[in-house]
CSV table of C-alpha atoms in Angstrom, one decimal:
chain,number,residue,atom,x,y,z
I,1,MET,CA,-15.0,-15.2,4.8
I,2,ALA,CA,-14.4,-13.3,8.3
I,3,VAL,CA,-14.6,-10.0,9.8
I,4,GLU,CA,-11.8,-7.7,9.8
I,5,ALA,CA,-10.6,-4.7,11.7
I,6,PHE,CA,-10.7,-1.7,9.8
I,7,VAL,CA,-7.2,-0.6,9.9
I,8,ASN,CA,-6.0,0.2,6.6
I,9,ALA,CA,-8.3,2.3,4.4
I,10,GLY,CA,-7.2,4.7,1.6
I,11,ILE,CA,-8.5,8.3,1.1
I,12,PHE,CA,-7.2,9.8,-2.0
I,13,PHE,CA,-8.8,13.3,-3.7
I,14,ASP,CA,-7.7,14.9,-6.7
I,15,GLY,CA,-3.9,13.4,-6.6
I,16,ARG,CA,-3.7,14.1,-2.5
I,17,ASP,CA,-3.4,11.2,-0.3
I,18,LEU,CA,-5.7,12.2,2.8
I,19,THR,CA,-5.2,8.9,4.9
I,20,GLY,CA,-2.2,9.6,6.7
I,21,GLN,CA,-4.1,12.4,8.2
I,22,SER,CA,-7.6,10.6,8.5
I,23,ASN,CA,-9.2,8.2,11.0
I,24,GLN,CA,-12.3,7.8,9.7
I,25,VAL,CA,-13.6,7.6,6.6
I,26,ALA,CA,-17.9,7.0,5.9
I,27,LEU,CA,-19.2,6.3,2.0
I,28,ASN,CA,-23.1,6.8,2.4
I,29,ARG,CA,-24.9,5.6,-0.8
I,30,SER,CA,-28.8,6.3,-0.8
I,31,HIS,CA,-31.9,7.0,-2.9
I,32,GLU,CA,-34.6,9.4,-2.3
I,33,MET,CA,-37.9,7.5,-1.3
I,34,LEU,CA,-40.7,9.0,-3.1
I,35,ASP,CA,-44.2,8.4,-2.1
I,36,ALA,CA,-46.4,6.8,-5.1
I,37,THR,CA,-49.1,6.0,-2.2
I,38,VAL,CA,-52.7,6.4,-4.3
I,39,PHE,CA,-56.3,5.6,-3.4
I,40,GLY,CA,-57.1,2.0,-2.4
I,41,ASN,CA,-53.6,1.1,-1.0
I,42,THR,CA,-53.5,0.3,2.6
I,43,THR,CA,-49.8,0.7,2.7
I,44,ARG,CA,-47.5,3.4,1.8
I,45,VAL,CA,-46.0,2.7,-1.5
I,46,LYS,CA,-42.6,4.1,-2.2
I,47,ALA,CA,-40.3,4.3,-5.5
I,48,ALA,CA,-37.0,4.7,-5.9
I,49,GLY,CA,-35.9,8.5,-7.3
I,50,LEU,CA,-32.3,10.1,-7.8
I,51,ALA,CA,-29.2,8.5,-6.3
I,52,GLU,CA,-27.2,10.1,-3.8
I,53,MET,CA,-23.4,9.4,-2.9
I,54,THR,CA,-21.8,11.2,-0.4
I,55,ALA,CA,-18.4,10.5,1.7
I,56,SER,CA,-17.5,12.2,5.2
I,57,VAL,CA,-13.4,12.2,6.3
I,58,SER,CA,-12.1,13.0,9.6
I,59,GLY,CA,-8.8,13.3,11.3
I,60,PHE,CA,-5.8,15.8,12.3
I,61,TRP,CA,-5.6,19.0,11.2
I,62,ILE,CA,-1.7,19.8,10.6
I,63,SER,CA,-0.8,22.9,9.5
I,64,GLY,CA,2.0,23.5,6.6
I,65,THR,CA,2.2,24.7,2.9
I,66,LEU,CA,0.6,23.4,0.2
I,67,ALA,CA,4.0,21.8,-1.1
I,68,SER,CA,4.5,20.4,2.5
I,69,GLY,CA,1.9,18.0,1.8
I,70,ALA,CA,-0.5,19.7,4.5
I,71,LEU,CA,-4.3,19.1,3.6
I,72,ASP,CA,-5.7,21.9,4.9
I,73,PRO,CA,-4.8,24.5,2.0
I,74,VAL,CA,-5.6,21.7,-0.5
I,75,LEU,CA,-9.0,21.0,0.6
I,76,HIS,CA,-9.4,24.7,1.7
I,77,ALA,CA,-8.7,25.8,-1.5
I,78,ARG,CA,-11.4,23.0,-3.1
I,79,LEU,CA,-14.0,24.0,-0.8
I,80,GLY,CA,-17.5,24.5,-2.8
I,81,GLY,CA,-15.3,24.1,-6.1
I,82,ALA,CA,-15.0,22.2,-8.9
I,83,GLY,CA,-15.7,18.4,-8.6
I,84,ALA,CA,-12.0,16.3,-8.6
I,85,PRO,CA,-11.8,12.2,-8.6
I,86,LEU,CA,-12.5,11.0,-5.3
I,87,THR,CA,-11.1,7.0,-4.6
I,88,LEU,CA,-11.7,5.1,-1.1
I,89,TYR,CA,-10.9,1.8,-0.2
I,90,PRO,CA,-11.6,-0.1,3.0
I,91,LYS,CA,-8.2,-2.6,2.5
I,92,ASP,CA,-5.1,-1.9,1.0
I,93,ALA,CA,-4.9,-4.8,-1.6
I,94,ASP,CA,-4.3,-5.6,-5.3
I,95,LEU,CA,-7.6,-6.3,-6.5
I,96,GLY,CA,-9.4,-5.6,-3.1
I,97,VAL,CA,-12.6,-3.5,-3.4
I,98,ALA,CA,-12.9,0.3,-4.3
I,99,TYR,CA,-15.4,3.0,-4.8
I,100,MET,CA,-14.4,6.1,-7.0
I,101,PHE,CA,-16.3,9.0,-7.8
I,102,PRO,CA,-16.1,13.0,-8.6
I,103,GLY,CA,-16.4,14.5,-5.7
I,104,VAL,CA,-17.1,18.1,-4.6
I,105,ILE,CA,-16.2,19.4,-1.0
I,106,GLY,CA,-19.6,20.8,0.8
I,107,SER,CA,-18.3,22.0,4.1
I,108,LEU,CA,-14.9,21.3,5.8
I,109,ASN,CA,-14.8,22.0,9.7
I,110,SER,CA,-11.4,22.8,11.6
I,111,PHE,CA,-10.7,22.8,15.4
I,112,GLY,CA,-12.0,21.4,18.4
I,113,GLU,CA,-11.7,21.2,22.3
I,114,LEU,CA,-8.8,22.7,24.6
I,115,GLY,CA,-5.9,20.2,25.1
I,116,GLU,CA,-7.0,17.4,22.3
I,117,LEU,CA,-5.6,17.1,19.5
I,118,THR,CA,-6.5,19.5,16.3
I,119,PRO,CA,-9.0,17.5,14.4
I,120,PHE,CA,-10.8,18.4,11.0
I,121,ASP,CA,-13.4,16.8,9.3
I,122,ALA,CA,-14.6,17.1,5.3
I,123,GLU,CA,-17.9,16.6,3.3
I,124,PHE,CA,-17.6,15.1,-0.2
I,125,SER,CA,-21.0,14.8,-2.2
I,126,PHE,CA,-21.0,13.3,-5.9
I,127,ALA,CA,-20.2,16.4,-8.5
I,128,PRO,CA,-20.1,15.7,-12.3
I,129,TYR,CA,-16.7,16.3,-14.0
I,130,GLU,CA,-17.2,18.7,-16.5
I,131,ALA,CA,-13.6,18.4,-17.5
I,132,VAL,CA,-14.2,15.4,-19.4
I,133,GLY,CA,-18.2,15.5,-19.1
I,134,VAL,CA,-17.9,12.2,-16.5
I,135,ARG,CA,-21.4,11.7,-14.4
I,136,SER,CA,-20.5,8.0,-13.4
I,137,GLN,CA,-19.6,6.5,-9.9
I,138,ALA,CA,-18.6,3.0,-9.8
I,139,ARG,CA,-18.0,0.3,-7.5
I,140,GLY,CA,-15.0,-1.8,-8.3
I,141,VAL,CA,-11.2,-2.7,-7.8
I,142,ILE,CA,-7.2,-1.5,-7.0
I,143,GLY,CA,-6.1,-2.3,-10.5
I,144,LEU,CA,-2.5,-0.7,-9.3
I,145,GLN,CA,-1.7,-0.3,-6.0
I,146,ARG,CA,-0.2,3.2,-4.8
I,147,THR,CA,3.1,1.9,-4.5
I,148,ALA,CA,6.5,3.7,-5.7
I,149,ARG,CA,7.9,2.1,-9.2
I,150,THR,CA,10.6,2.4,-10.9
I,151,GLY,CA,10.3,0.1,-14.1
I,152,ALA,CA,9.6,2.1,-17.5
I,153,THR,CA,6.4,-0.4,-18.5
I,154,GLY,CA,4.9,-2.6,-16.4
I,155,ASN,CA,1.5,-3.8,-15.5
I,156,GLY,CA,-1.2,-4.9,-12.6
I,157,SER,CA,-3.0,-7.5,-12.3
I,158,GLY,CA,-5.8,-9.1,-14.1
I,159,LEU,CA,-9.5,-9.1,-12.9
I,160,GLN,CA,-12.0,-11.2,-14.7
I,161,ILE,CA,-15.7,-9.2,-15.0
I,162,VAL,CA,-18.3,-12.1,-16.0
I,163,GLY,CA,-20.0,-11.3,-19.0
I,164,GLY,CA,-18.0,-7.9,-19.8
I,165,VAL,CA,-19.4,-4.3,-20.4
I,166,LEU,CA,-23.3,-4.7,-21.1
I,167,SER,CA,-24.5,-1.5,-23.7
I,168,THR,CA,-26.2,0.0,-20.6
I,169,GLN,CA,-23.1,0.4,-18.4
I,170,TYR,CA,-19.7,2.2,-18.4
I,171,LEU,CA,-16.3,1.0,-17.5
I,172,VAL,CA,-14.7,3.5,-15.2
I,173,LEU,CA,-11.1,3.9,-14.5
I,174,CYS,CA,-9.8,6.9,-11.9
I,175,VAL,CA,-6.3,7.5,-11.1
I,176,GLN,CA,-4.5,9.4,-8.4
I,177,VAL,CA,-0.8,10.4,-9.0
I,178,THR,CA,0.2,11.0,-5.7
I,179,ALA,CA,4.3,11.8,-6.3
I,180,THR,CA,6.9,11.7,-9.3
I,181,ASP,CA,10.3,12.8,-9.7
I,182,SER,CA,10.9,14.3,-13.4
I,183,SER,CA,8.9,11.3,-14.5
I,184,ASP,CA,5.2,11.2,-16.6
I,185,VAL,CA,3.4,8.4,-16.7
I,186,GLU,CA,1.3,7.2,-18.9
I,187,LEU,CA,-1.8,4.8,-17.7
I,188,ILE,CA,-3.5,2.6,-19.9
I,189,LEU,CA,-6.9,0.3,-19.0
I,190,GLU,CA,-7.1,-2.7,-21.6
I,191,SER,CA,-9.0,-5.8,-22.0
I,192,ASP,CA,-8.7,-9.0,-23.4
I,193,ASP,CA,-10.9,-12.3,-23.9
I,194,ASN,CA,-8.4,-14.2,-21.6
I,195,ALA,CA,-6.0,-14.1,-18.6
I,196,GLY,CA,-3.0,-14.0,-20.3
I,197,PHE,CA,-3.6,-10.7,-22.3
I,198,SER,CA,-2.5,-12.0,-25.5
I,199,SER,CA,-4.4,-9.7,-27.7
I,200,ALA,CA,-4.8,-6.6,-25.5
I,201,THR,CA,-6.9,-4.0,-26.5
I,202,THR,CA,-6.3,-0.1,-25.3
I,203,ARG,CA,-10.1,0.6,-23.8
I,204,ILE,CA,-8.7,3.7,-21.7
I,205,THR,CA,-5.7,6.0,-21.6
I,206,THR,CA,-4.9,8.7,-19.1
I,207,GLY,CA,-2.2,10.6,-21.4
I,208,SER,CA,0.3,11.8,-19.8
I,209,LEU,CA,0.7,12.6,-16.5
I,210,THR,CA,2.8,14.1,-13.6
I,211,SER,CA,2.2,15.1,-10.0
I,212,GLY,CA,5.3,17.7,-8.9
I,213,ALA,CA,4.2,19.3,-6.0
I,214,GLY,CA,0.7,19.5,-6.3
I,215,GLY,CA,-0.4,15.8,-7.2
I,216,GLN,CA,-2.6,15.0,-10.2
I,217,SER,CA,-5.7,12.9,-11.2
I,218,PHE,CA,-7.8,11.5,-14.0
I,219,TYR,CA,-11.2,10.2,-14.0
I,220,ALA,CA,-13.0,8.9,-17.3
I,221,HIS,CA,-15.3,6.3,-18.6
I,222,LEU,CA,-16.7,4.2,-21.7
I,223,LEU,CA,-19.9,3.1,-22.8
I,224,GLY,CA,-20.2,-0.5,-23.3
I,225,PRO,CA,-20.7,-3.2,-24.7
I,226,LEU,CA,-17.3,-4.5,-24.3
I,227,THR,CA,-17.3,-8.6,-25.0
I,228,ASP,CA,-14.4,-8.6,-22.9
I,229,ASP,CA,-14.0,-10.0,-19.7
I,230,TYR,CA,-10.8,-9.3,-18.4
I,231,TYR,CA,-9.2,-6.1,-17.9
I,232,ARG,CA,-5.7,-4.7,-16.2
I,233,VAL,CA,-4.3,-1.3,-15.9
I,234,ARG,CA,-0.6,-0.9,-17.7
I,235,TRP,CA,1.8,1.8,-17.2
I,236,ILE,CA,4.7,3.5,-19.4
I,237,ARG,CA,6.8,6.3,-17.3
I,238,THR,CA,9.4,8.1,-19.1
I,239,GLY,CA,11.7,10.6,-17.9
I,240,GLY,CA,12.9,10.6,-14.1
I,241,THR,CA,13.4,7.1,-12.3
I,242,THR,CA,10.1,6.8,-10.2
I,243,PHE,CA,6.2,7.6,-9.9
I,244,THR,CA,3.5,6.5,-7.4
I,245,ALA,CA,0.4,6.1,-8.2
I,246,LEU,CA,-3.4,4.5,-7.2
I,247,ALA,CA,-5.3,3.2,-10.4
I,248,THR,CA,-8.9,1.8,-9.4
I,249,PHE,CA,-11.4,0.6,-12.2
I,250,GLY,CA,-15.1,-1.0,-12.3
I,251,VAL,CA,-18.5,-0.9,-13.6
I,252,TYR,CA,-20.9,1.7,-13.2
I,253,THR,CA,-24.6,1.0,-14.0
I,254,PRO,CA,-27.4,3.8,-14.5
I,255,LEU,CA,-30.5,4.1,-13.1
I,256,ALA,CA,-33.1,2.8,-15.7
I,257,ALA,CA,-35.0,5.5,-17.0
């Protein structure tokens, strides 16, 4: 194992690719530390409280319209609004690590010093994705890289989740459709008990998605137990000729009661 330069991260929010205007991203995960010290203790005793998951993104402000792909109108319109899927990864690699959670933009800052490139920074916090009742976040993998695809059907690489998904865990799928022509695309997360997926079972399906000018996203989870230990993302495209989408999946383990 070797250290690597941090040069090829990915940042996606609600079907929009923030990567090309960003040069810094930080993911912060923490738990409140509650003081459980009582009489007789000679050292402070702490108990883990509620979890918190946030992300900060910084880069360069570019003027433009929603249709042109500029991020300012997208982020401005979503400031303090409903949660939407956020996907982050440190390296663009098939089955490389990815982090996904429904996020809400809590702050958005723009403009800076005279003579310098115009900056922006945005802060995202975890927020329930009420559209489908999703309240989970996950560390997972890139099941389908963000690459333009022309095939009517196809699938990404398979991943083995040793031990499957336990009864206390959730299988999570996050999709960011960043571009299509007139295509509709459906993505399916499926599982099997073998690496060849000879008897694959559908676990989560997105239904029909299309990006148009604005991008589209999807986030859902499925409660275990799931005894299958191999998982992959498959797609079905109808109409048009091409689409571009990023699909990530993983497992979420809630805090013990």
